[in-house]
Amino acid sequence: MATRPNMTLTRDEVHEFVRVLRAEMEKPAFIESVRAAALKEPIPTSPLELLLIYEKKQVEFLTNHNANRQQGAQNQQGSVEGSDIDGNAGDDTTASLTGARILEELKMAVTGYPDPETTSLIKAMCMVEESQLLTISATTPELQPLMGNHNCNDPSHSHSHSHDHGHSHSHGHCHGHGPSQEQMMMMQMAMQSLTPAMRTDMENIQRSIMSGQRLTPEQATKMRNIQMHTMAFMNTVKRFGRGGGTGTPPTAQ
């Protein structure tokens, strides 16, 4: 059984940060800021490099939000002397957290607070993130080569290598071993995240394969998009579900 990580954020604070971060991520301006940053810096050559840029924008937002949050708490404390607003606003623990550290704690939240509501909130945010990363890659000509970096025909072969320095790397390598129980569960979750149109496409493709027909170019493209969706979903869930990051340590600010 996995050991629960030591969380600085309370469960309620995790929920607060997840909700406000997801709301920010869903704004068109956030997506465009990621796209602009990706085109301004050296063009990403892998999905991981694009993810790092995406996370920088998440960190920037969390840093600003936490600063505004603490300022609001201080203003309230000034008018209500000695009170502890909301039970924790008077505590400067979260004030000392950087945006990078807050993001790392959100990645650990599923194991830190393994309850259905927390899991549901994190899962919903993961789905938004993986969908946006694919959208940015697909709709930006300079980033479209990233769509071809996954070569496995079976999305279950996407896996994670954990290292002793506290993070994991996700890969799309093909291996001969079958999927583990955990991978099977993640595959099921990923399939449930497919849109109705994708599910219909998948059923039609499966019927074609079962009948021995060759896939048309259009079907092959749809199959590839479905594979990309499921792999991106599983990679995102693994990062947040295991507390594994992209290898970006919290930076002192």
Coordinates of C-alpha atoms in Angstrom, one line a residue:
M1 CA 0.0 0.0 0.0
A2 CA 1.4 3.4 -1.0
T3 CA 2.5 5.7 1.8
R4 CA 0.5 8.9 1.9
P5 CA 2.6 12.0 1.1
N6 CA 3.0 14.8 3.7
M7 CA 0.6 17.5 2.5
T8 CA 1.0 21.1 3.4
L9 CA -2.3 22.0 1.8
T10 CA -5.4 20.9 3.6
R11 CA -8.1 19.0 1.7
D12 CA -10.2 22.1 1.4
E13 CA -7.3 24.1 0.1
V14 CA -6.6 21.4 -2.5
H15 CA -10.2 21.6 -3.7
E16 CA -10.0 25.4 -3.8
F17 CA -6.8 25.5 -5.9
V18 CA -8.0 22.8 -8.2
R19 CA -11.3 24.6 -8.9
V20 CA -9.7 28.0 -9.5
L21 CA -6.9 26.5 -11.6
R22 CA -9.3 24.5 -13.8
A23 CA -11.5 27.6 -14.3
E24 CA -8.4 29.5 -15.4
M25 CA -7.3 26.6 -17.7
E26 CA -10.7 26.6 -19.4
K27 CA -10.3 30.3 -20.5
P28 CA -9.4 30.8 -24.1
A29 CA -6.8 33.3 -23.0
F30 CA -4.9 30.6 -21.0
I31 CA -4.7 28.3 -24.0
E32 CA -3.5 31.2 -26.2
S33 CA -0.9 32.1 -23.6
V34 CA 0.5 28.5 -23.7
R35 CA 0.5 28.6 -27.5
A36 CA 2.3 31.9 -27.6
A37 CA 4.9 30.8 -25.1
A38 CA 5.5 27.6 -27.1
L39 CA 6.1 29.6 -30.2
K40 CA 8.2 32.2 -28.5
E41 CA 10.6 29.8 -26.9
P42 CA 12.6 27.1 -28.8
I43 CA 9.8 25.1 -30.5
P44 CA 9.0 22.0 -28.4
T45 CA 10.2 18.8 -30.0
S46 CA 8.3 16.4 -27.7
P47 CA 5.0 16.3 -25.8
L48 CA 7.0 16.6 -22.6
E49 CA 8.6 19.9 -23.6
L50 CA 5.1 21.3 -24.4
L51 CA 3.9 20.0 -21.1
L52 CA 6.7 21.9 -19.3
I53 CA 5.6 25.1 -21.0
Y54 CA 2.0 24.4 -20.0
E55 CA 3.0 23.8 -16.4
K56 CA 4.9 27.1 -16.3
K57 CA 1.7 28.9 -17.1
Q58 CA -0.1 26.9 -14.4
V59 CA 2.6 27.8 -11.9
E60 CA 2.4 31.5 -12.9
F61 CA -1.4 31.5 -12.2
L62 CA -1.1 29.6 -8.9
T63 CA 1.7 32.0 -7.7
N64 CA -0.5 35.1 -8.5
H65 CA -3.7 33.5 -7.1
N66 CA -2.0 32.5 -3.8
A67 CA -0.5 36.0 -3.4
N68 CA -4.0 37.6 -3.9
R69 CA -5.5 35.0 -1.6
Q70 CA -3.0 35.9 1.2
Q71 CA -3.5 39.6 0.6
G72 CA -7.2 39.2 0.9
A73 CA -6.8 37.2 4.2
Q74 CA -4.6 39.9 5.6
N75 CA -7.1 42.6 4.7
Q76 CA -9.8 40.7 6.5
Q77 CA -7.6 40.1 9.5
G78 CA -7.0 43.8 9.7
S79 CA -10.7 44.4 10.1
V80 CA -11.4 41.4 12.3
E81 CA -8.4 41.5 14.7
G82 CA -7.1 38.1 15.9
S83 CA -9.6 36.0 14.0
D84 CA -8.6 33.0 11.9
I85 CA -10.5 33.6 8.6
D86 CA -11.9 30.4 7.2
G87 CA -10.0 28.4 9.7
N88 CA -6.7 28.6 7.9
A89 CA -6.3 32.0 6.3
G90 CA -4.6 33.3 9.4
D91 CA -2.0 30.6 9.1
D92 CA 1.0 31.7 7.0
T93 CA 1.8 28.1 5.9
T94 CA 0.3 28.4 2.5
A95 CA 1.7 31.9 2.1
S96 CA 5.2 30.4 2.1
L97 CA 4.3 28.0 -0.8
T98 CA 5.5 28.8 -4.3
G99 CA 3.2 28.2 -7.3
A100 CA 5.5 25.3 -8.3
R101 CA 5.1 23.7 -4.9
I102 CA 1.3 24.1 -5.0
L103 CA 1.2 22.4 -8.3
E104 CA 3.3 19.5 -7.0
E105 CA 0.9 19.1 -4.1
L106 CA -2.1 19.0 -6.4
K107 CA -0.3 16.1 -8.2
M108 CA -0.1 14.3 -4.8
A109 CA -3.6 15.1 -3.9
V110 CA -5.2 11.8 -5.0
T111 CA -2.8 9.8 -2.7
G112 CA -2.8 12.5 0.0
Y113 CA -6.6 12.7 0.2
P114 CA -7.9 9.5 -1.4
D115 CA -11.6 10.3 -1.2
P116 CA -14.1 10.3 -4.1
E117 CA -14.6 14.0 -4.3
T118 CA -10.9 14.8 -4.4
T119 CA -10.3 12.1 -7.0
S120 CA -13.2 13.4 -9.1
L121 CA -11.9 17.0 -9.1
I122 CA -8.4 15.9 -10.0
K123 CA -9.7 13.6 -12.8
A124 CA -11.8 16.4 -14.3
M125 CA -8.8 18.7 -14.3
C126 CA -6.6 16.0 -15.9
M127 CA -9.2 15.7 -18.7
V128 CA -9.1 19.4 -19.4
E129 CA -5.3 19.5 -19.4
E130 CA -4.8 16.5 -21.8
S131 CA -7.5 17.8 -24.1
Q132 CA -5.9 21.2 -24.3
L133 CA -2.4 19.8 -24.9
L134 CA -3.7 17.8 -27.8
T135 CA -5.8 20.7 -29.1
I136 CA -2.8 23.1 -29.0
S137 CA -0.6 20.5 -30.8
A138 CA -3.2 19.8 -33.5
T139 CA -4.2 23.4 -34.2
T140 CA -0.7 24.9 -34.2
P141 CA 1.2 24.1 -37.5
E142 CA 4.6 24.4 -35.8
L143 CA 3.5 21.9 -33.1
Q144 CA 1.7 19.4 -35.2
P145 CA 4.9 17.1 -35.5
L146 CA 4.3 16.4 -31.8
M147 CA 1.2 14.4 -32.8
G148 CA 3.4 11.8 -34.4
N149 CA 5.6 11.0 -31.4
H150 CA 3.5 8.1 -30.2
N151 CA 4.0 5.0 -32.3
C152 CA 2.4 2.2 -30.3
N153 CA -0.8 0.7 -31.7
D154 CA -1.9 -0.2 -28.2
P155 CA -2.3 2.7 -25.8
S156 CA -1.9 0.3 -22.8
H157 CA 1.9 0.3 -23.5
S158 CA 2.2 3.8 -22.3
H159 CA 3.9 3.6 -18.9
S160 CA 5.8 5.4 -16.3
H161 CA 9.3 4.9 -14.9
S162 CA 9.7 6.1 -11.3
H163 CA 13.0 7.3 -10.0
D164 CA 14.4 7.7 -6.5
H165 CA 14.6 11.5 -6.9
G166 CA 10.8 11.8 -6.8
H167 CA 9.4 12.0 -10.3
S168 CA 8.4 9.9 -13.2
H169 CA 8.9 10.0 -16.9
S170 CA 6.1 8.8 -19.2
H171 CA 7.1 7.0 -22.4
G172 CA 5.3 5.6 -25.4
H173 CA 7.7 2.6 -26.0
C174 CA 6.3 -0.7 -27.2
H175 CA 7.1 -3.7 -25.1
G176 CA 6.2 -7.3 -25.3
H177 CA 4.7 -7.6 -21.8
G178 CA 0.9 -7.3 -21.3
P179 CA -0.8 -4.4 -19.4
S180 CA -0.9 -4.6 -15.6
Q181 CA -4.1 -4.4 -13.6
E182 CA -3.4 -0.7 -13.0
Q183 CA -2.9 -0.1 -16.7
M184 CA -6.1 -1.9 -17.5
M185 CA -8.0 0.3 -15.0
M186 CA -6.5 3.4 -16.6
M187 CA -7.3 2.2 -20.1
Q188 CA -10.9 1.8 -18.9
M189 CA -11.0 5.3 -17.5
A190 CA -9.4 6.6 -20.7
M191 CA -12.0 4.9 -22.9
Q192 CA -14.8 6.4 -20.7
S193 CA -13.3 9.8 -21.4
L194 CA -13.8 9.4 -25.2
T195 CA -16.4 11.7 -26.7
P196 CA -19.6 10.0 -28.2
A197 CA -18.2 10.6 -31.7
M198 CA -14.9 8.9 -30.8
R199 CA -16.7 5.9 -29.3
T200 CA -18.8 5.6 -32.5
D201 CA -15.6 5.8 -34.6
M202 CA -13.9 3.2 -32.4
E203 CA -16.9 0.8 -32.8
N204 CA -16.9 1.2 -36.5
I205 CA -13.1 0.6 -36.7
Q206 CA -13.3 -2.5 -34.5
R207 CA -16.0 -3.9 -36.8
S208 CA -13.8 -3.3 -39.9
I209 CA -10.8 -5.0 -38.2
M210 CA -13.0 -8.0 -37.1
S211 CA -14.3 -8.4 -40.6
G212 CA -10.7 -8.4 -42.0
Q213 CA -11.1 -5.1 -43.9
R214 CA -8.2 -2.7 -44.3
L215 CA -8.6 0.6 -42.6
T216 CA -9.2 3.5 -44.8
P217 CA -6.9 6.6 -44.5
E218 CA -9.7 8.4 -42.7
Q219 CA -10.2 5.5 -40.3
A220 CA -6.5 5.3 -39.6
T221 CA -6.4 9.0 -38.8
K222 CA -9.4 8.6 -36.4
M223 CA -7.8 5.6 -34.8
R224 CA -4.6 7.6 -34.3
N225 CA -6.5 10.4 -32.7
I226 CA -8.2 8.0 -30.3
Q227 CA -4.9 6.5 -29.4
M228 CA -3.4 9.9 -28.8
H229 CA -6.4 10.9 -26.6
T230 CA -6.2 7.7 -24.5
M231 CA -2.4 7.9 -24.0
A232 CA -2.5 11.6 -23.1
F233 CA -5.3 10.9 -20.6
M234 CA -3.4 8.1 -19.0
N235 CA -0.2 10.0 -18.8
T236 CA -1.9 12.9 -17.2
V237 CA -3.8 10.8 -14.7
K238 CA -0.5 9.0 -13.8
R239 CA 1.3 12.3 -13.1
F240 CA -1.4 13.5 -10.8
G241 CA -2.4 10.2 -9.4
R242 CA 1.1 9.2 -8.3
G243 CA 2.4 12.5 -7.2
G244 CA 4.9 12.2 -10.0
G245 CA 5.9 15.3 -11.8
T246 CA 7.7 16.1 -14.9
G247 CA 11.0 16.5 -13.1
T248 CA 10.6 20.2 -12.4
P249 CA 11.5 20.7 -8.8
P250 CA 9.7 23.5 -6.8
T251 CA 11.8 26.7 -7.2
A252 CA 12.4 29.1 -4.5
Q253 CA 10.9 32.5 -5.1

